[in-house]
């Protein structure tokens, strides 16, 4: 039932299919896939994020290619023009992430198993919200997902910060779907004066010296108190299971140290 030869252009459908026990359907993955670790050993790598090896992808004869984000629109177009079935998700919020994971389960005949996983995550979200009701102090958090220009967190990251017991200092930008609409300047961080800095620079390691020595930030509480943290993009910038399994718990761990 459903597609038998799936290519995943991003990590989150790969992780979800493994959780559903349907990894046998996957014939190709992104080179950036980290979860689960065995996927890197078992599956053929066919794409980066923006680009893909069209010859390699078509040779695998997929009956469905799954991607994420408007950023992959050109790659999707190239694949459609080659006669392939392409499904591009464009989730931004936690509710959309959960909905898309259910759609993926439905596609491979695992609707009930997907529903069970999602209910577990929803129950955990409820517990996190209840826990936050009794918190008196909630740290102000600046989350940075790119350095030049400075880009603050996408909607699900902002929501994750709140679920973990923090306050996103740029939550007013969370509904802006495109990264270019979440660009800020260093002075805005100084004015927000966050208690915590969390960096997860999509596609590259965070430059600690860049963060610590930013001239405009020298009087910011997070910098002065050295409350600077880096998160693995695979658990916070991937809109899938990793966010609930490790991303939000990691944020909670960070905030508990403040």
Short mmCIF file of C-alpha atoms in Angstrom, two decimals:
data_model
loop_
_atom_site.label_atom_id
_atom_site.label_comp_id
_atom_site.label_asym_id
_atom_site.label_seq_id
_atom_site.Cartn_x
_atom_site.Cartn_y
_atom_site.Cartn_z
CA UNK A 1 0.00 0.00 0.00
CA UNK A 2 1.30 3.43 -0.88
CA UNK A 3 4.62 4.36 -2.51
CA UNK A 4 7.24 1.61 -2.47
CA UNK A 5 10.33 3.58 -3.54
CA UNK A 6 10.65 6.86 -1.66
CA UNK A 7 13.41 9.45 -1.82
CA UNK A 8 13.63 11.85 1.14
CA UNK A 9 15.28 15.16 0.29
CA UNK A 10 15.41 16.16 3.97
CA UNK A 11 15.91 14.33 7.23
CA UNK A 12 12.52 14.48 8.93
CA UNK A 13 10.57 12.13 6.60
CA UNK A 14 13.48 9.69 6.82
CA UNK A 15 13.35 9.70 10.62
CA UNK A 16 9.58 9.35 10.67
CA UNK A 17 9.57 6.44 8.21
CA UNK A 18 12.14 4.64 10.37
CA UNK A 19 9.99 5.24 13.46
CA UNK A 20 7.04 3.78 11.58
CA UNK A 21 9.07 0.69 10.63
CA UNK A 22 8.79 1.58 6.93
CA UNK A 23 12.44 2.29 6.19
CA UNK A 24 12.45 -0.44 3.53
CA UNK A 25 10.56 1.98 1.30
CA UNK A 26 13.39 4.54 1.36
CA UNK A 27 15.78 4.33 -1.59
CA UNK A 28 17.52 7.71 -1.28
CA UNK A 29 18.25 10.36 1.35
CA UNK A 30 19.88 13.77 1.89
CA UNK A 31 23.60 13.96 2.63
CA UNK A 32 22.65 16.02 5.70
CA UNK A 33 20.69 13.16 7.26
CA UNK A 34 21.85 12.43 10.82
CA UNK A 35 18.81 10.68 12.28
CA UNK A 36 18.65 7.79 12.60
CA UNK A 37 22.39 7.21 12.38
CA UNK A 38 21.97 3.91 10.55
CA UNK A 39 20.20 5.65 7.66
CA UNK A 40 23.54 7.12 6.59
CA UNK A 41 24.98 3.63 6.33
CA UNK A 42 22.00 1.93 4.71
CA UNK A 43 20.65 4.46 2.21
CA UNK A 44 21.98 6.08 -0.96
CA UNK A 45 22.72 9.80 -0.62
CA UNK A 46 21.24 11.76 -3.50
CA UNK A 47 20.84 15.41 -2.48
CA UNK A 48 22.02 18.36 -0.46
CA UNK A 49 19.32 20.80 0.61
CA UNK A 50 18.88 23.11 -2.35
CA UNK A 51 20.36 20.83 -4.99
CA UNK A 52 20.20 17.15 -5.87
CA UNK A 53 21.85 14.68 -8.20
CA UNK A 54 19.09 14.45 -10.79
CA UNK A 55 20.72 11.55 -12.64
CA UNK A 56 21.15 9.57 -9.43
CA UNK A 57 17.60 10.31 -8.29
CA UNK A 58 15.96 9.28 -11.56
CA UNK A 59 18.13 6.14 -11.77
CA UNK A 60 16.66 4.97 -8.45
CA UNK A 61 13.20 5.03 -10.07
CA UNK A 62 11.33 6.50 -7.10
CA UNK A 63 7.55 6.50 -7.12
CA UNK A 64 7.58 9.43 -4.66
CA UNK A 65 10.09 12.15 -3.78
CA UNK A 66 9.45 13.98 -0.50
CA UNK A 67 10.97 17.37 0.29
CA UNK A 68 10.54 20.37 2.55
CA UNK A 69 10.41 24.13 2.06
CA UNK A 70 9.94 26.62 -0.73
CA UNK A 71 13.75 26.67 -0.89
CA UNK A 72 13.54 23.32 -2.68
CA UNK A 73 11.13 24.63 -5.30
CA UNK A 74 13.66 24.58 -8.17
CA UNK A 75 14.79 21.06 -7.33
CA UNK A 76 11.15 19.99 -7.14
CA UNK A 77 10.45 21.58 -10.52
CA UNK A 78 13.43 19.80 -12.08
CA UNK A 79 12.18 16.46 -10.77
CA UNK A 80 8.58 17.04 -11.85
CA UNK A 81 9.83 17.88 -15.35
CA UNK A 82 11.46 14.46 -15.39
CA UNK A 83 8.12 12.81 -14.73
CA UNK A 84 8.55 12.11 -11.02
CA UNK A 85 5.91 12.43 -8.31
CA UNK A 86 7.05 15.08 -5.85
CA UNK A 87 5.53 16.04 -2.49
CA UNK A 88 6.88 19.21 -0.89
CA UNK A 89 5.82 19.96 2.66
CA UNK A 90 6.14 23.56 3.84
CA UNK A 91 5.44 23.28 7.55
CA UNK A 92 6.33 26.17 9.83
CA UNK A 93 4.49 25.58 13.12
CA UNK A 94 4.49 22.66 15.54
CA UNK A 95 0.87 21.90 14.69
CA UNK A 96 1.79 21.73 10.99
CA UNK A 97 4.72 19.43 11.78
CA UNK A 98 2.40 17.03 13.58
CA UNK A 99 -0.15 17.19 10.77
CA UNK A 100 2.48 16.43 8.14
CA UNK A 101 3.84 13.51 10.11
CA UNK A 102 0.32 12.07 10.15
CA UNK A 103 0.02 12.56 6.39
CA UNK A 104 3.27 10.68 5.95
CA UNK A 105 1.95 7.81 8.06
CA UNK A 106 -1.23 7.74 5.99
CA UNK A 107 0.80 7.56 2.77
CA UNK A 108 2.59 4.38 3.80
CA UNK A 109 -0.36 2.61 5.40
CA UNK A 110 0.68 3.35 8.97
CA UNK A 111 -2.03 5.81 9.96
CA UNK A 112 -2.65 4.27 13.39
CA UNK A 113 1.02 3.94 14.28
CA UNK A 114 1.60 7.55 13.24
CA UNK A 115 -1.41 8.64 15.29
CA UNK A 116 -0.03 6.85 18.35
CA UNK A 117 3.37 8.56 18.02
CA UNK A 118 1.75 11.94 17.49
CA UNK A 119 -0.53 11.49 20.51
CA UNK A 120 2.55 10.77 22.62
CA UNK A 121 4.13 14.01 21.43
CA UNK A 122 0.92 15.95 22.02
CA UNK A 123 0.71 14.57 25.56
CA UNK A 124 4.30 15.64 26.17
CA UNK A 125 3.52 19.12 24.85
CA UNK A 126 0.59 19.32 27.28
CA UNK A 127 2.87 18.35 30.18
CA UNK A 128 5.47 20.93 29.19
CA UNK A 129 2.79 23.62 29.10
CA UNK A 130 1.50 22.62 32.54
CA UNK A 131 5.04 22.68 33.93
CA UNK A 132 5.53 26.22 32.62
CA UNK A 133 2.45 27.51 34.44
CA UNK A 134 4.27 27.28 37.78
CA UNK A 135 7.50 28.88 36.59
CA UNK A 136 8.18 32.31 38.03
CA UNK A 137 11.33 33.09 36.07
CA UNK A 138 11.46 32.47 32.35
CA UNK A 139 14.73 33.41 30.63
CA UNK A 140 14.66 35.69 27.60
CA UNK A 141 16.19 33.78 24.71
CA UNK A 142 17.79 34.91 21.48
CA UNK A 143 17.93 32.08 18.97
CA UNK A 144 20.14 32.63 15.93
CA UNK A 145 19.96 30.35 12.90
CA UNK A 146 22.34 32.30 10.63
CA UNK A 147 25.17 34.78 11.14
CA UNK A 148 25.45 37.13 8.17
CA UNK A 149 22.80 38.39 7.89
CA UNK A 150 21.55 37.68 11.40
CA UNK A 151 18.44 35.51 11.14
CA UNK A 152 16.32 34.63 14.13
CA UNK A 153 14.37 31.41 14.66
CA UNK A 154 11.59 30.03 12.49
CA UNK A 155 8.10 29.60 13.98
CA UNK A 156 8.51 26.08 15.36
CA UNK A 157 11.75 27.14 17.08
CA UNK A 158 9.99 30.07 18.73
CA UNK A 159 7.22 27.75 19.88
CA UNK A 160 9.79 25.22 21.13
CA UNK A 161 11.49 27.93 23.21
CA UNK A 162 8.18 28.72 24.88
CA UNK A 163 7.42 25.03 25.51
CA UNK A 164 10.86 24.64 27.09
CA UNK A 165 10.11 27.46 29.53
CA UNK A 166 11.77 30.42 27.84
CA UNK A 167 10.66 33.64 26.19
CA UNK A 168 11.65 34.17 22.55
CA UNK A 169 12.91 37.75 22.33
CA UNK A 170 11.88 37.93 18.67
CA UNK A 171 8.59 36.04 18.85
CA UNK A 172 6.94 38.89 16.92
CA UNK A 173 8.80 37.63 13.84
CA UNK A 174 7.88 33.96 14.19
CA UNK A 175 4.95 34.07 11.78
CA UNK A 176 7.15 35.28 8.95
CA UNK A 177 7.58 32.21 6.79
CA UNK A 178 10.63 33.29 4.79
CA UNK A 179 14.09 33.54 6.35
CA UNK A 180 14.70 36.92 4.71
CA UNK A 181 11.74 38.30 6.67
CA UNK A 182 13.34 37.27 9.96
CA UNK A 183 16.56 39.22 9.37
CA UNK A 184 17.51 41.52 12.25
CA UNK A 185 20.49 43.73 13.09
CA UNK A 186 22.90 43.38 16.01
CA UNK A 187 21.54 46.48 17.75
CA UNK A 188 18.14 44.82 18.05
CA UNK A 189 19.71 42.00 20.04
CA UNK A 190 21.37 44.56 22.31
CA UNK A 191 18.03 46.27 22.89
CA UNK A 192 16.27 42.95 23.59
CA UNK A 193 19.00 42.06 26.13
CA UNK A 194 18.44 38.28 26.21
CA UNK A 195 19.49 36.17 29.20
CA UNK A 196 20.47 33.29 26.93
CA UNK A 197 21.99 32.99 23.47
CA UNK A 198 21.28 29.80 21.52
CA UNK A 199 22.94 29.34 18.15
CA UNK A 200 22.18 26.71 15.56
CA UNK A 201 23.61 27.89 12.28
CA UNK A 202 21.92 25.93 9.53
CA UNK A 203 24.56 23.99 7.60
CA UNK A 204 27.68 25.08 9.48
CA UNK A 205 29.22 25.17 12.95
CA UNK A 206 28.59 28.19 15.13
CA UNK A 207 31.51 30.62 15.34
CA UNK A 208 31.91 31.10 19.09
CA UNK A 209 34.36 33.98 18.73
CA UNK A 210 31.98 35.79 16.38
CA UNK A 211 29.21 35.50 18.97
CA UNK A 212 31.33 36.46 21.98
CA UNK A 213 33.06 39.40 20.30
CA UNK A 214 30.16 41.03 18.47
CA UNK A 215 30.74 44.71 19.40
CA UNK A 216 27.07 45.61 19.78
CA UNK A 217 26.47 42.71 22.20
CA UNK A 218 29.12 43.35 24.83
CA UNK A 219 26.60 44.63 27.41
CA UNK A 220 24.02 41.93 26.70
CA UNK A 221 23.34 39.74 29.75
CA UNK A 222 23.82 36.47 27.84
CA UNK A 223 27.27 37.56 26.66
CA UNK A 224 28.39 39.04 29.96
CA UNK A 225 27.36 35.94 31.89
CA UNK A 226 28.62 33.59 29.16
CA UNK A 227 25.22 31.97 28.75
CA UNK A 228 26.04 30.97 25.18
CA UNK A 229 24.96 27.63 23.81
CA UNK A 230 25.10 25.82 20.48
CA UNK A 231 22.50 23.28 19.38
CA UNK A 232 22.83 20.60 16.76
CA UNK A 233 20.65 21.68 13.80
CA UNK A 234 19.45 18.09 13.40
CA UNK A 235 17.42 18.34 16.62
CA UNK A 236 16.09 21.89 16.37
CA UNK A 237 16.01 22.96 12.70
CA UNK A 238 14.50 19.75 11.35
CA UNK A 239 10.67 19.99 11.44
CA UNK A 240 10.00 16.43 12.47
CA UNK A 241 10.27 13.88 15.30
CA UNK A 242 13.70 15.11 16.48
CA UNK A 243 12.15 18.33 17.77
CA UNK A 244 10.03 16.46 20.32
CA UNK A 245 12.45 13.64 21.08
CA UNK A 246 15.59 15.73 21.64
CA UNK A 247 15.21 19.38 20.59
CA UNK A 248 12.80 20.69 23.21
CA UNK A 249 14.34 18.51 25.98
CA UNK A 250 17.74 20.04 25.11
CA UNK A 251 16.31 23.55 25.34
CA UNK A 252 14.84 22.66 28.74
CA UNK A 253 18.25 21.44 29.86
CA UNK A 254 19.86 24.70 28.73
CA UNK A 255 17.26 26.89 30.45
CA UNK A 256 17.51 24.92 33.69
CA UNK A 257 21.15 25.98 33.95
CA UNK A 258 20.31 29.69 33.95
#
